[in-house]
Coordinates of C-alpha atoms in Angstrom, one line a residue:
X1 CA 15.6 4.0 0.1
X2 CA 15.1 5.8 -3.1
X3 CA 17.9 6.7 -5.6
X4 CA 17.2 9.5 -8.8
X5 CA 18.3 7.6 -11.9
X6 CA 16.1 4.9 -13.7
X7 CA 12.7 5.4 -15.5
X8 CA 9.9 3.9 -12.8
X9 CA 9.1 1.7 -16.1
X10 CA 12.1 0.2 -15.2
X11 CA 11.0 -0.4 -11.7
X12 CA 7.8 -2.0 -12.6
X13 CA 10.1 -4.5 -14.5
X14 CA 11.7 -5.4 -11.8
X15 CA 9.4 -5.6 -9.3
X16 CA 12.4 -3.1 -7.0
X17 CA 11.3 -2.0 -4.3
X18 CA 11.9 -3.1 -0.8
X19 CA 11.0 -6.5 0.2
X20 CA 10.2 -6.1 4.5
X21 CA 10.2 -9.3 6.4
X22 CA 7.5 -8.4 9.4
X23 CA 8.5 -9.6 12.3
X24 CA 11.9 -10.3 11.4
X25 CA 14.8 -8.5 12.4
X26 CA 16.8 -6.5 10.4
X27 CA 19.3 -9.7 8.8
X28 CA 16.1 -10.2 7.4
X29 CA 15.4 -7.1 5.2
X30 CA 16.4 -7.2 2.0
X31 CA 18.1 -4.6 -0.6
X32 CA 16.3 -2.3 -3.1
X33 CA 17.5 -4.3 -6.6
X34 CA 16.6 -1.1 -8.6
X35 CA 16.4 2.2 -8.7
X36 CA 12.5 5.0 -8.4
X37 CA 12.8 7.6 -11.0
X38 CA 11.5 10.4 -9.0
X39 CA 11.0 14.4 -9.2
X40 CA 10.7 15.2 -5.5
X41 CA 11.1 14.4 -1.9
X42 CA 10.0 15.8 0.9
X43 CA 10.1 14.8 4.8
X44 CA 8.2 11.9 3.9
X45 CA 6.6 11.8 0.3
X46 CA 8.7 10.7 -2.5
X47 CA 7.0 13.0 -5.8
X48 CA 7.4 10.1 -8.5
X49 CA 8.9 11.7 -11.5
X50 CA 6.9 9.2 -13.8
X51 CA 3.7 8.1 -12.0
X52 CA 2.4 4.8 -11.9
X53 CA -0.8 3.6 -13.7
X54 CA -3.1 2.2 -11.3
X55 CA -3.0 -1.9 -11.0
X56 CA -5.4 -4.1 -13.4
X57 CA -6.8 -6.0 -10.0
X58 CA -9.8 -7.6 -9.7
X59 CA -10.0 -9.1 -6.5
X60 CA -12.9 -10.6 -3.6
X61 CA -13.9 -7.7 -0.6
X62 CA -14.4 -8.3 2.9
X63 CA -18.1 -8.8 2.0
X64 CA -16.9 -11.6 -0.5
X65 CA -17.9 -9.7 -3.8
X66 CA -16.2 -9.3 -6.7
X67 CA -14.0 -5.9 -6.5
X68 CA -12.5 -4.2 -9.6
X69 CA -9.5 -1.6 -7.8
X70 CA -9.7 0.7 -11.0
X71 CA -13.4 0.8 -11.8
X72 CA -14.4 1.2 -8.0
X73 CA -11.5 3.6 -7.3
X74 CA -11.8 5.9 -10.2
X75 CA -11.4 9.7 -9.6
X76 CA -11.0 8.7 -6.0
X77 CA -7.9 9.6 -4.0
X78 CA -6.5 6.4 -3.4
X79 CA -3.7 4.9 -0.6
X80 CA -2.8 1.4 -1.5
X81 CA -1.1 -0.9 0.7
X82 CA 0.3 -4.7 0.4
X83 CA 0.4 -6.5 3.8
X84 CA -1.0 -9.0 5.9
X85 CA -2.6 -9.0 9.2
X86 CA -0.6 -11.6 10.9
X87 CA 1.9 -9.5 10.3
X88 CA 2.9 -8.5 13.6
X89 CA 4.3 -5.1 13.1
X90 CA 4.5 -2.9 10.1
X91 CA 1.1 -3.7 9.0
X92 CA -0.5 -2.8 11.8
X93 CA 1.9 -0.1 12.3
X94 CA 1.3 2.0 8.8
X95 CA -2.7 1.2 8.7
X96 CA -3.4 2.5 12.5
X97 CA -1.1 5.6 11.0
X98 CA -2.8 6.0 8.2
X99 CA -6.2 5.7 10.9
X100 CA -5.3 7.6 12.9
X101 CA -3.9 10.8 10.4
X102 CA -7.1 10.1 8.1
X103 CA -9.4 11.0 11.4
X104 CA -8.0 14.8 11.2
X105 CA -9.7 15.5 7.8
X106 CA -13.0 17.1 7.4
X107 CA -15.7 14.6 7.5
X108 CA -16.5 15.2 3.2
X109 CA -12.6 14.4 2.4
X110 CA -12.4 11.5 4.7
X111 CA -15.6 10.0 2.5
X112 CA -13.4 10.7 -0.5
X113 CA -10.1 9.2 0.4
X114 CA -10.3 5.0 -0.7
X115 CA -7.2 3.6 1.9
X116 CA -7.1 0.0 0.1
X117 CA -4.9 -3.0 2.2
X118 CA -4.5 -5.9 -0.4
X119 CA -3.3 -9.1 1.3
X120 CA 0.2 -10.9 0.6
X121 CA -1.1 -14.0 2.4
X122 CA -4.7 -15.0 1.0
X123 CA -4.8 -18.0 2.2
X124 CA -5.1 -17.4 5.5
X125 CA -6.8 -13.6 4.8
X126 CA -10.1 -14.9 4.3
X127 CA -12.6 -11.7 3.6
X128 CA -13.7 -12.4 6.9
X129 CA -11.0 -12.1 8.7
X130 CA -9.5 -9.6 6.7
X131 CA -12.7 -7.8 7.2
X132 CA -12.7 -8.2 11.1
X133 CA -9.0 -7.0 11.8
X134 CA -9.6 -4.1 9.2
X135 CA -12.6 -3.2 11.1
X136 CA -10.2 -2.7 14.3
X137 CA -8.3 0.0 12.1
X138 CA -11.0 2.0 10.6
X139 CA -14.1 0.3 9.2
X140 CA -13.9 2.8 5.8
X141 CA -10.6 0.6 5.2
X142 CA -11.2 -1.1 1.9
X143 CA -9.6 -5.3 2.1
X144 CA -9.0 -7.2 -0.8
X145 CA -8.0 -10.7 -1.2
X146 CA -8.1 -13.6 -3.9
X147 CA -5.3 -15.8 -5.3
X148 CA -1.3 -15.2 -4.7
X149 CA -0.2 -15.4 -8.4
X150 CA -2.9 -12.6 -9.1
X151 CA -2.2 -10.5 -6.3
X152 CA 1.6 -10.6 -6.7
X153 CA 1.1 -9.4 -10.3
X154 CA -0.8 -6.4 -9.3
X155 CA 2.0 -5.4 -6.9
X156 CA 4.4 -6.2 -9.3
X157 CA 2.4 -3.2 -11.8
X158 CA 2.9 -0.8 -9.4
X159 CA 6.7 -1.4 -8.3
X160 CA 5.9 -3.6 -5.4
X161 CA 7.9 -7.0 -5.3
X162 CA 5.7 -9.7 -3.1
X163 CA 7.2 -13.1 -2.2
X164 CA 4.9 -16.1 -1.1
X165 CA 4.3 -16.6 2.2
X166 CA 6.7 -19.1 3.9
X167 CA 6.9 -21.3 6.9
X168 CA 9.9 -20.8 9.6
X169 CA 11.3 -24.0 11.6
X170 CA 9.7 -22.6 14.6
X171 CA 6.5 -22.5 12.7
X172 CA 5.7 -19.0 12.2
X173 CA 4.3 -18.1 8.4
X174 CA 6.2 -15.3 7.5
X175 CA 5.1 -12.9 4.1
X176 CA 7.7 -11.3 2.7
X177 CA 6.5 -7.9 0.6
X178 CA 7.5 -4.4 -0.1
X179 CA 6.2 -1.9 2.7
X180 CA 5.3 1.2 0.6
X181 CA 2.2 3.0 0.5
X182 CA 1.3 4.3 -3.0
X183 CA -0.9 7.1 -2.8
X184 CA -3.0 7.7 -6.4
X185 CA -4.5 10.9 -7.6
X186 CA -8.3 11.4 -7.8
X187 CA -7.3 14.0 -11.2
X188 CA -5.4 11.4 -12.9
X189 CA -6.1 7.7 -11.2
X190 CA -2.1 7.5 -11.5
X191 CA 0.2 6.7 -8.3
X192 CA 2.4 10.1 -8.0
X193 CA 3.1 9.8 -4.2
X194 CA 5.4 6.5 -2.5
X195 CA 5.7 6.5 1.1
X196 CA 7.6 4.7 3.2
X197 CA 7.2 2.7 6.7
X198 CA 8.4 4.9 8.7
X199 CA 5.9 7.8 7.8
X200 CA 4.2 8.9 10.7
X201 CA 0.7 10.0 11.8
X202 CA 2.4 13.4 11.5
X203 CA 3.7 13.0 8.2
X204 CA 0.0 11.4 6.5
X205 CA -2.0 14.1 8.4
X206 CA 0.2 16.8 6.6
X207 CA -0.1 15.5 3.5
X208 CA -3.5 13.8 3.4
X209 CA -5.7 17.3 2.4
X210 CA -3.5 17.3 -0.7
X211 CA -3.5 14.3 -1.5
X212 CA -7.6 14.3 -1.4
X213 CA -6.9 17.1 -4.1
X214 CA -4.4 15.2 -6.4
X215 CA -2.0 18.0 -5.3
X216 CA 1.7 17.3 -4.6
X217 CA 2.4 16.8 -0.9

């Protein structure tokens, strides 16, 4: 959850926010370690009192080229996710929401809005695969890959914290990462809008035509 209090600087520091174990029960979630500076909240949008500045991430596409997030983003509106697709619940969960809510706008905002799922497990999210299980989502879904260290910083710049993925005793790989989705403003390129995983179709289709506008949800 998110408390008032600290500068989002702060957060950034810290990598704070929640760490989500998919798959795992709830023993396995852990504890905010900071506080997110905000200005707002509604239903489901959290109005970030100090926004963030969009992540320095060069990374590889589902097509294998080279992607730069801030030059190929830039006075887009902008969703931005950290999961991975073996994931077997929130992942799927918050994309097919995001689908699903994004298929309600008019067909010129829905060529606007840039919905970007970043991997927390490249080594097994090849831009193939990544590209294929996207695909089932919405095929407009941008998916970025490359190496851990790299991608852990850029989640790390926007408040995310990202653990490297691990293997269970019963074998499963398990990718421990921060389930927020960071929504960034085509008038500014800053992230002013954090939701959470348990925003619903509802929720995104409410908010989505502002958030095409860089307007507060």
């Amino acid at each position: 959850m998110v408390k008032k209090s600290v500068l989002a600087a702060a957060l950034v520091a810290a990598a704070a926010l929640t760490l989500s174990a998919c798959g795992g029960s709830d023993n396995d979630r852990k504890k905010p370690i900071a506080d997110v500076s905000v200005e707002a909240k509604t239903q489901a949008a959290t109005v970030l009192d100090q926004p963030f500045t969009k992540p320095n991430l060069v990374l590889t596409d589902t097509h294998g080229k080279k992607y730069d997030l801030r030059e190929q983003t830039k006075g887009k509106p902008t969703l931005i996710y950290f999961g991975y697709t073996n994931c077997p619940d929130v992942c799927p969960l918050i994309m097919s929401n995001i689908a699903i809510a994004k298929k309600s706008l008019p067909q010129a905002d829905q060529d606007k809005l840039q919905v970007v799922f970043v991997t927390t497990d490249p080594e097994r999210d090849t831009p193939a695969s990544l590209g294929t299980w996207l695909k089932s989502q919405d095929p407009s879904f941008i998916g970025l890959t490359g190496d851990f260290p790299t991608i852990q910083a850029g989640a790390r710049q926007i408040g995310i914290g990202i653990d490297a993925p691990k293997k269970e005793k019963d074998g499963t790989v398990v990718s421990m990462h921060g389930s927020q989705v960071i929504a960034f403003s085509p008038k500014t390129d800053k992230g002013y809008v954090l939701y959470s995983e348990d925003t619903t179709p509802e929720d995104y289709t409410k908010d989505l035509p502002k958030i095409v506008k860089g307007e507060n949800p």
